[in-house]
mmCIF file with all atom_site columns, C-alpha atoms in Angstrom:
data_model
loop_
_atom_site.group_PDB
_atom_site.id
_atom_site.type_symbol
_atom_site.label_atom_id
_atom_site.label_alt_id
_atom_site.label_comp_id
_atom_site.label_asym_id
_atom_site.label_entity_id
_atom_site.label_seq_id
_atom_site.pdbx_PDB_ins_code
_atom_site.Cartn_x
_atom_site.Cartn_y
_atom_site.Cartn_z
_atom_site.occupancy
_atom_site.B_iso_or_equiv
_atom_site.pdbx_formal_charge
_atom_site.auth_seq_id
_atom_site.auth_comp_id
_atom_site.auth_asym_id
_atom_site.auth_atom_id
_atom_site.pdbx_PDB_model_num
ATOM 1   C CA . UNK A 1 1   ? 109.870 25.793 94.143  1.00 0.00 ? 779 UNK A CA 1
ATOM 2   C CA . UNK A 1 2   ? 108.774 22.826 91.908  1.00 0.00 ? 780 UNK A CA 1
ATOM 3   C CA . UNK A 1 3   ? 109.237 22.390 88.852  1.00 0.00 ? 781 UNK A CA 1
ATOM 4   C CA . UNK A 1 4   ? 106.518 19.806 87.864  1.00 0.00 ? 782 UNK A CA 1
ATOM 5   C CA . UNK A 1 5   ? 103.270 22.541 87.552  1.00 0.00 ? 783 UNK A CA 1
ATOM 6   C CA . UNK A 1 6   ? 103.018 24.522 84.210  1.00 0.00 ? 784 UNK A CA 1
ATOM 7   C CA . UNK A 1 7   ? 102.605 28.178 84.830  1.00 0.00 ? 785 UNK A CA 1
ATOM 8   C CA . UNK A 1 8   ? 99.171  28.729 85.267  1.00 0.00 ? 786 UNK A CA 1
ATOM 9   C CA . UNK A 1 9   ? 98.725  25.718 87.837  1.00 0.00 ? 787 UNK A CA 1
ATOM 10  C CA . UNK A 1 10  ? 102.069 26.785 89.389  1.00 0.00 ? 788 UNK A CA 1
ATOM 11  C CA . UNK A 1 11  ? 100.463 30.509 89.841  1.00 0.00 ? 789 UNK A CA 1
ATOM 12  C CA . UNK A 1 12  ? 96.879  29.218 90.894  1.00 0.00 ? 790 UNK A CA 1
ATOM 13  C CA . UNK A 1 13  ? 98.369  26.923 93.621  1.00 0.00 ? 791 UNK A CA 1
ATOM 14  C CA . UNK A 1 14  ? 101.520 27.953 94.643  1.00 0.00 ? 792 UNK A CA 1
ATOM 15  C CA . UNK A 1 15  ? 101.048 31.579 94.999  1.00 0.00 ? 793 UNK A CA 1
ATOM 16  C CA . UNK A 1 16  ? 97.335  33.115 94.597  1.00 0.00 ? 794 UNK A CA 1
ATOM 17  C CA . UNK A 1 17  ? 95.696  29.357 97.076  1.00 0.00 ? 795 UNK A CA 1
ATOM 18  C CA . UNK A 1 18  ? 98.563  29.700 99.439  1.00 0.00 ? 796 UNK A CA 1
ATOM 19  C CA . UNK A 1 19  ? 98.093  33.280 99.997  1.00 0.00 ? 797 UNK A CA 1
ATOM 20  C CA . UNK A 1 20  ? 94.013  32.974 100.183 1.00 0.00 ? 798 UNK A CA 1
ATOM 21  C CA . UNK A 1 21  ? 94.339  30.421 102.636 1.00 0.00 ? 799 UNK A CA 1
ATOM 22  C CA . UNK A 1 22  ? 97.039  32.027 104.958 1.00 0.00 ? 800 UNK A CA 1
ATOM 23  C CA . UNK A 1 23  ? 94.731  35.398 104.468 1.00 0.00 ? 801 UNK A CA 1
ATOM 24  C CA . UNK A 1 24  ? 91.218  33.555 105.776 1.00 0.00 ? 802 UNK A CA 1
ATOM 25  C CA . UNK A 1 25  ? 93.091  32.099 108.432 1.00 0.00 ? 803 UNK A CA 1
ATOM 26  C CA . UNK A 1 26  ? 94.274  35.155 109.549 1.00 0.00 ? 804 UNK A CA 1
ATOM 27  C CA . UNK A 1 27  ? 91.058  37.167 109.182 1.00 0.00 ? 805 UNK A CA 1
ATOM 28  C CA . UNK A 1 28  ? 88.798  34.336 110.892 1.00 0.00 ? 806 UNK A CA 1
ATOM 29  C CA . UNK A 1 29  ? 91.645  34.385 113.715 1.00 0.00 ? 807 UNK A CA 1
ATOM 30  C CA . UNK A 1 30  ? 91.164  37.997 113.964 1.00 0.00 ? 808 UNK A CA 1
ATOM 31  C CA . UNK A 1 31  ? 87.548  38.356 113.483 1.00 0.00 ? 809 UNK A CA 1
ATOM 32  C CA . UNK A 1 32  ? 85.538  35.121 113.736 1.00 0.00 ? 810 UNK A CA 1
ATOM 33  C CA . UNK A 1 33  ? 82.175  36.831 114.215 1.00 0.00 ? 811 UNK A CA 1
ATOM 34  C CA . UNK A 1 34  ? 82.215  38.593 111.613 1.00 0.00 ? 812 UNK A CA 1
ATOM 35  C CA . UNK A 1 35  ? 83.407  35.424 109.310 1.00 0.00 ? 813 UNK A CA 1
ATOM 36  C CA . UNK A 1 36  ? 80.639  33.018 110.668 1.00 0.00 ? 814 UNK A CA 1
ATOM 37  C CA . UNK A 1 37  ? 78.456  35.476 110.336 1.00 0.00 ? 815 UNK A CA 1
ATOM 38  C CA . UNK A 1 38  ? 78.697  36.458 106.840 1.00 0.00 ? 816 UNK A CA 1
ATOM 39  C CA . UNK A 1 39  ? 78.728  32.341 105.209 1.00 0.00 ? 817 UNK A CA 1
ATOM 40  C CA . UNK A 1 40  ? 75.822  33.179 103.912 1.00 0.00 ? 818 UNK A CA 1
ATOM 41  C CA . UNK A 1 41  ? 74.986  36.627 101.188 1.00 0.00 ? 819 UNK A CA 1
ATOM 42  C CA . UNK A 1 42  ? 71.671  37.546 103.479 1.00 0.00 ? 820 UNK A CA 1
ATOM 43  C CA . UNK A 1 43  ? 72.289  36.891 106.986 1.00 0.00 ? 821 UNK A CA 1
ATOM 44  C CA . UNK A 1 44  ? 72.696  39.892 109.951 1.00 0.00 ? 822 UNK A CA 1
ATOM 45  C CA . UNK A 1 45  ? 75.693  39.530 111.613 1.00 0.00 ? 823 UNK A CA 1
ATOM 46  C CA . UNK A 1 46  ? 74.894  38.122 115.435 1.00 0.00 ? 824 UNK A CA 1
ATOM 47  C CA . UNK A 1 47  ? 76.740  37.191 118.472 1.00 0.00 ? 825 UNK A CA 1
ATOM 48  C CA . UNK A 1 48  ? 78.460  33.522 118.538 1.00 0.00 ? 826 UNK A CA 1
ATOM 49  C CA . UNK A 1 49  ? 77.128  31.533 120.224 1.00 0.00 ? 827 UNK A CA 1
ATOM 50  C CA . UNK A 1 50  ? 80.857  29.835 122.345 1.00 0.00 ? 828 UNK A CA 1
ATOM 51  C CA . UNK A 1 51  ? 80.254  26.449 119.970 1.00 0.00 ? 829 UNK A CA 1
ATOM 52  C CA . UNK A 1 52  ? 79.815  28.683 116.584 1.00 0.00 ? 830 UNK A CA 1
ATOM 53  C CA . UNK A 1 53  ? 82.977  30.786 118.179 1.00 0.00 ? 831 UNK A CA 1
ATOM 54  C CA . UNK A 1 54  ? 85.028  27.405 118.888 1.00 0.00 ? 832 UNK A CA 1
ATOM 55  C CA . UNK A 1 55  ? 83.891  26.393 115.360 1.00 0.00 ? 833 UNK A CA 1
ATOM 56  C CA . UNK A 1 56  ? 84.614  29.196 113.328 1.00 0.00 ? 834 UNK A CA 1
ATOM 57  C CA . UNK A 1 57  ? 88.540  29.290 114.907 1.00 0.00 ? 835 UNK A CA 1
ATOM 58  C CA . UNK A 1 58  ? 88.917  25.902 114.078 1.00 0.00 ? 836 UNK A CA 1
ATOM 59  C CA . UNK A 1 59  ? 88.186  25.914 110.644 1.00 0.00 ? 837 UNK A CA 1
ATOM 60  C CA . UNK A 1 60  ? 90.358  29.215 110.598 1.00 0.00 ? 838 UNK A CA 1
ATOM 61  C CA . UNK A 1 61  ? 93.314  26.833 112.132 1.00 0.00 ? 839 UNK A CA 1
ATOM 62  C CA . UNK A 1 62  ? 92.409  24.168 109.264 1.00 0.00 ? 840 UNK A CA 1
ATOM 63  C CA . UNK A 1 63  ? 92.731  26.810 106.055 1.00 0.00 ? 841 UNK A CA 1
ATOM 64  C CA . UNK A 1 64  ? 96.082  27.481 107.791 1.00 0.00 ? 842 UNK A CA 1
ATOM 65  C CA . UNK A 1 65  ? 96.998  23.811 107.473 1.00 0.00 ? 843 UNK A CA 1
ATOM 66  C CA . UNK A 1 66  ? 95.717  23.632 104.387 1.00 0.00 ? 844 UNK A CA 1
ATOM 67  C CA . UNK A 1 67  ? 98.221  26.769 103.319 1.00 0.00 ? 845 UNK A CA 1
ATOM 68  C CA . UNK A 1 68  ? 101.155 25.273 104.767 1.00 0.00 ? 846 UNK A CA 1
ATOM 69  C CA . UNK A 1 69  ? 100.612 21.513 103.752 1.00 0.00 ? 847 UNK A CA 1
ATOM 70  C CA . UNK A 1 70  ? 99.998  22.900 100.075 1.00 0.00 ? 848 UNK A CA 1
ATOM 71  C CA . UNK A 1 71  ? 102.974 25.110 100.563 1.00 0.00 ? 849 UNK A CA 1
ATOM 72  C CA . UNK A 1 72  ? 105.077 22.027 101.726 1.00 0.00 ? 850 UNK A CA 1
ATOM 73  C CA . UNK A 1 73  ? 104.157 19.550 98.893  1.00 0.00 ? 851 UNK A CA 1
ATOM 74  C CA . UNK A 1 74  ? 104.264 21.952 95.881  1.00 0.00 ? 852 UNK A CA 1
ATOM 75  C CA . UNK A 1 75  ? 107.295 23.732 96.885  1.00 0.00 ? 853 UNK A CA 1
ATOM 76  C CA . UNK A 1 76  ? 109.189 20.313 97.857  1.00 0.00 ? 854 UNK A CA 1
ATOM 77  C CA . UNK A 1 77  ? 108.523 17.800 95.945  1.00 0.00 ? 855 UNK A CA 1
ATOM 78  C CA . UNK A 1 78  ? 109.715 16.268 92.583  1.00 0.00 ? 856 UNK A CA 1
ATOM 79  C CA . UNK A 1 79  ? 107.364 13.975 91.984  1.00 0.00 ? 857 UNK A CA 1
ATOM 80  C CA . UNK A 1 80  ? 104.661 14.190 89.713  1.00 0.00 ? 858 UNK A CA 1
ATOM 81  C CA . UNK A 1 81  ? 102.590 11.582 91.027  1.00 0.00 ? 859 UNK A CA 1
ATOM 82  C CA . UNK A 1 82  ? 102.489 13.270 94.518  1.00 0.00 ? 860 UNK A CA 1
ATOM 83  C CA . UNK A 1 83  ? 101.339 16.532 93.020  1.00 0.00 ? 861 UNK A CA 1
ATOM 84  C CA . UNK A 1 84  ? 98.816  14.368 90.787  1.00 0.00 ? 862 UNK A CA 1
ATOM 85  C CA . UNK A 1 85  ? 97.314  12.376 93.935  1.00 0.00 ? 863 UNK A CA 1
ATOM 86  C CA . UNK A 1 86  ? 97.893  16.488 96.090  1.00 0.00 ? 864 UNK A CA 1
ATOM 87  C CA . UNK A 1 87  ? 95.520  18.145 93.501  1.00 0.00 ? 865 UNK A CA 1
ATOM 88  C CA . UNK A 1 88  ? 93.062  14.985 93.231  1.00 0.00 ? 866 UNK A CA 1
ATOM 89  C CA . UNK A 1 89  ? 92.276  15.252 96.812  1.00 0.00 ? 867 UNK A CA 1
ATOM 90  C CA . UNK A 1 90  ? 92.162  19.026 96.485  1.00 0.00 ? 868 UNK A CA 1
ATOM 91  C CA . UNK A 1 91  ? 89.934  18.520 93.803  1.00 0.00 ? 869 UNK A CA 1
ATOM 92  C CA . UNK A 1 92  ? 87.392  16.066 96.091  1.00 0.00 ? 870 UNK A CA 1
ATOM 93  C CA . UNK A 1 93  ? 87.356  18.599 98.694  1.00 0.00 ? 871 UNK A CA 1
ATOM 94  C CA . UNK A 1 94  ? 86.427  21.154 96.406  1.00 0.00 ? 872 UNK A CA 1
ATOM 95  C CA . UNK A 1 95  ? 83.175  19.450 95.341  1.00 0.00 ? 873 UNK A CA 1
ATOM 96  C CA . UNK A 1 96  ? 82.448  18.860 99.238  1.00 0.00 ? 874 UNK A CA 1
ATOM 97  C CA . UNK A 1 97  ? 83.055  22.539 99.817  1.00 0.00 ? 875 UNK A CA 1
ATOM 98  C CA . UNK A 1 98  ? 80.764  23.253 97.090  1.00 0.00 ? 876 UNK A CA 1
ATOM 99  C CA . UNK A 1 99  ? 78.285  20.916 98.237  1.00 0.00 ? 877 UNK A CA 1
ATOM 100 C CA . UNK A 1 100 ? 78.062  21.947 101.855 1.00 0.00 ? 878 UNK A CA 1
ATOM 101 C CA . UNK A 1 101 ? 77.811  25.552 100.400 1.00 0.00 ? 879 UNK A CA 1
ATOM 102 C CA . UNK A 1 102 ? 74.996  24.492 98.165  1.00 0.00 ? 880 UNK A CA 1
ATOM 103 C CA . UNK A 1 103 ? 73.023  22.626 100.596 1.00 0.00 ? 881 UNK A CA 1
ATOM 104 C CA . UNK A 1 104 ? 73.167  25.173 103.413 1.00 0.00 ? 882 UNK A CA 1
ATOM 105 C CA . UNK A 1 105 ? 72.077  28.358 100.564 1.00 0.00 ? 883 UNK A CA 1
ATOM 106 C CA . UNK A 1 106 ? 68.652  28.343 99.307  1.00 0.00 ? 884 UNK A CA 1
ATOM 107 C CA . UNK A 1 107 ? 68.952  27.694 95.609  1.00 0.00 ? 885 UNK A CA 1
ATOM 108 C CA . UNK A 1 108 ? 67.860  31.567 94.590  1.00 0.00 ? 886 UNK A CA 1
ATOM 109 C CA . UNK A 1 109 ? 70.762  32.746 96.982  1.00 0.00 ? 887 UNK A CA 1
ATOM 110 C CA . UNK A 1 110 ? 73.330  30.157 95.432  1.00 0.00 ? 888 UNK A CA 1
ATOM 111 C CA . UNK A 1 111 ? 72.621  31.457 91.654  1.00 0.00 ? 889 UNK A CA 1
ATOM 112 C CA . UNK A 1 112 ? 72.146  35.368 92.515  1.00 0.00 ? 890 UNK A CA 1
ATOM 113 C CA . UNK A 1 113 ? 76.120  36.271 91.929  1.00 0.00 ? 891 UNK A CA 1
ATOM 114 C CA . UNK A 1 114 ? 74.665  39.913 92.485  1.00 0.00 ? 892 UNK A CA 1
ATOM 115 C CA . UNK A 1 115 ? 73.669  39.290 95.910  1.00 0.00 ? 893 UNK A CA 1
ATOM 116 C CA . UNK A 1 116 ? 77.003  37.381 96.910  1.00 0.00 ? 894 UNK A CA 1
ATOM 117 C CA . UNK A 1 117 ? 78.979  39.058 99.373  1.00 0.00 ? 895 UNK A CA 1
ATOM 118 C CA . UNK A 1 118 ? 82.799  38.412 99.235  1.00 0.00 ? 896 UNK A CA 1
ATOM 119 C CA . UNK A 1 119 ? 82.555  35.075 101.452 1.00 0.00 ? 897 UNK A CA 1
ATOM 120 C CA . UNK A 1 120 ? 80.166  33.846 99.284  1.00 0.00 ? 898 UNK A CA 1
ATOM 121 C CA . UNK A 1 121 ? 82.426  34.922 96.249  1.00 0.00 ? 899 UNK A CA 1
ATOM 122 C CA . UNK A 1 122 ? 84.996  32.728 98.153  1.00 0.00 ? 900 UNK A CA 1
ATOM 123 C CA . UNK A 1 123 ? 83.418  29.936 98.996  1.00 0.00 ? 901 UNK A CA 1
ATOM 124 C CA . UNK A 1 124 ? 81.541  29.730 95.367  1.00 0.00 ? 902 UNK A CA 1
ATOM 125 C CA . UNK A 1 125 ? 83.494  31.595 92.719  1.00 0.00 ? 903 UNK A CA 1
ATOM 126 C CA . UNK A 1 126 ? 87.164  30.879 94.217  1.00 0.00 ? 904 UNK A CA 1
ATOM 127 C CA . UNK A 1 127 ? 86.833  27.286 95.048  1.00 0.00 ? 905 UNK A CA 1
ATOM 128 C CA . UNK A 1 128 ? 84.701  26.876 91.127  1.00 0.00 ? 906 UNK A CA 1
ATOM 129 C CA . UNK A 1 129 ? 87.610  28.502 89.683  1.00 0.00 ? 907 UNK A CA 1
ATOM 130 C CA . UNK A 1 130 ? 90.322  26.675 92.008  1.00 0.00 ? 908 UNK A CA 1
ATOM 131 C CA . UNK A 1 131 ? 88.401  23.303 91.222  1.00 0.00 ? 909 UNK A CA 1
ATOM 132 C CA . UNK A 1 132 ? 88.086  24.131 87.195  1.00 0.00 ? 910 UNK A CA 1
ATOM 133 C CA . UNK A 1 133 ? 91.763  24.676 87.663  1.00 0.00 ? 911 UNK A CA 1
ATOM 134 C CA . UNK A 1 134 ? 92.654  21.612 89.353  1.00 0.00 ? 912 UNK A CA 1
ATOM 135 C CA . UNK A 1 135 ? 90.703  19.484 86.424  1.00 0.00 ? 913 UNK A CA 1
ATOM 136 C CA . UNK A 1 136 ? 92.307  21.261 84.026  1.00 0.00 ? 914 UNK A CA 1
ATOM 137 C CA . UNK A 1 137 ? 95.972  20.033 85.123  1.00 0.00 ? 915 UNK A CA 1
ATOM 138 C CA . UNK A 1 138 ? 94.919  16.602 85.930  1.00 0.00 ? 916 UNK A CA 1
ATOM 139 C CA . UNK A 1 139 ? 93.586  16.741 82.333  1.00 0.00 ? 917 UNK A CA 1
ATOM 140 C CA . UNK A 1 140 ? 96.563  18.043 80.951  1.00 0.00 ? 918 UNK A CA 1
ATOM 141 C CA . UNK A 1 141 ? 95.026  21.177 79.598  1.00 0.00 ? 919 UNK A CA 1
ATOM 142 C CA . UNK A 1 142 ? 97.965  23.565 80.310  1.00 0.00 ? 920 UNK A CA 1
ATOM 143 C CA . UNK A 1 143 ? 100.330 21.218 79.237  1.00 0.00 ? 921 UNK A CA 1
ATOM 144 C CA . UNK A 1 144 ? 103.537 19.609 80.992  1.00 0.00 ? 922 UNK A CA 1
ATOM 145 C CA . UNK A 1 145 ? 105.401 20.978 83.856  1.00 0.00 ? 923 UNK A CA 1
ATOM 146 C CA . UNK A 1 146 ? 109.090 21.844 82.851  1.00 0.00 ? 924 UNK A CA 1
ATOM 147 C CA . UNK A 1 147 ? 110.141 18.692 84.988  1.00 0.00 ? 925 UNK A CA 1
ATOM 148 C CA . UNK A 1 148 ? 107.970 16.623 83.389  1.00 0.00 ? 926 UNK A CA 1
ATOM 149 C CA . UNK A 1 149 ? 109.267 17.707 79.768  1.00 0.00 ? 927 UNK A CA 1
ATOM 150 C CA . UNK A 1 150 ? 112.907 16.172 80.732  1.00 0.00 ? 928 UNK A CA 1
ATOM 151 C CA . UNK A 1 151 ? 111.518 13.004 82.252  1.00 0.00 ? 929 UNK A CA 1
ATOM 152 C CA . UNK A 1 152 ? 109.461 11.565 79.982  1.00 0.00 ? 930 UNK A CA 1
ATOM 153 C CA . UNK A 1 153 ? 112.184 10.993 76.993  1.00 0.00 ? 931 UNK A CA 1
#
């Protein structure tokens, strides 16, 4: 495993992402209705149409990629920079996925954490918390990674 992340990044995004990733990708593989049909806290759960089916697997097959490209680069490399430049575009696609969310979600639905189902607490809380995460490393708010310490003398 690399060395370069501090504890609480290494935790965050070499154990708890990985596993939420690999875990959606299963679940949407195994059950894409009931995914697609639960994006959003207050929608009834209806039949796919074969495009929303298609769609729904393939985002399924792209959290898996995700899982496995994140897996490869933080477990592999020794070099800060490509962790740095990893978590950066990590970081961009976190606003996007919070965007998209937000856009799609009538406002009231977006700020009722009540009414969120556990999708919604995925796509919202998870990727906020993943995101906050992210800035806080790239800030250096948890400190250097244990590589880091013996490199920079």
């Amino acid at each position: 495993m690399t060395t370069i992340l501090p504890p609480i990044p290494r935790f965050a995004f070499t154990i708890f992402e990985p596993l939420l990733v690999i875990a959606a990708y299963v679940s949407i593989t195994l059950d894409p209705s009931t995914f697609a049909s639960t994006q959003l806290p207050h929608v009834i759960s209806t039949p796919l149409t074969p495009t929303s089916h298609i769609l729904a697997l393939q985002l399924g097959n792209v959290y898996g990629l995700f899982g496995l490209i994140g897996i490869a680069v933080l477990y592999t490399t020794t070099e800060p920079k490509v962790v740095r430049n990893f978590l950066i575009a990590c970081a961009i696609a976190d606003v996007g996925h919070l965007a998209v969310t937000y856009h799609v979600m009538e406002f009231a639905d977006f700020i009722n954490l009540r009414g969120w189902n556990t999708i919604t607490w995925a796509n919202i809380g998870v990727t906020t918390g993943l995101f906050l995460t992210r800035i806080g490393y790239l800030l250096g708010m948890f400190g250097k990674g244990r590589r880091e310490l013996h490199t920079s003398s």
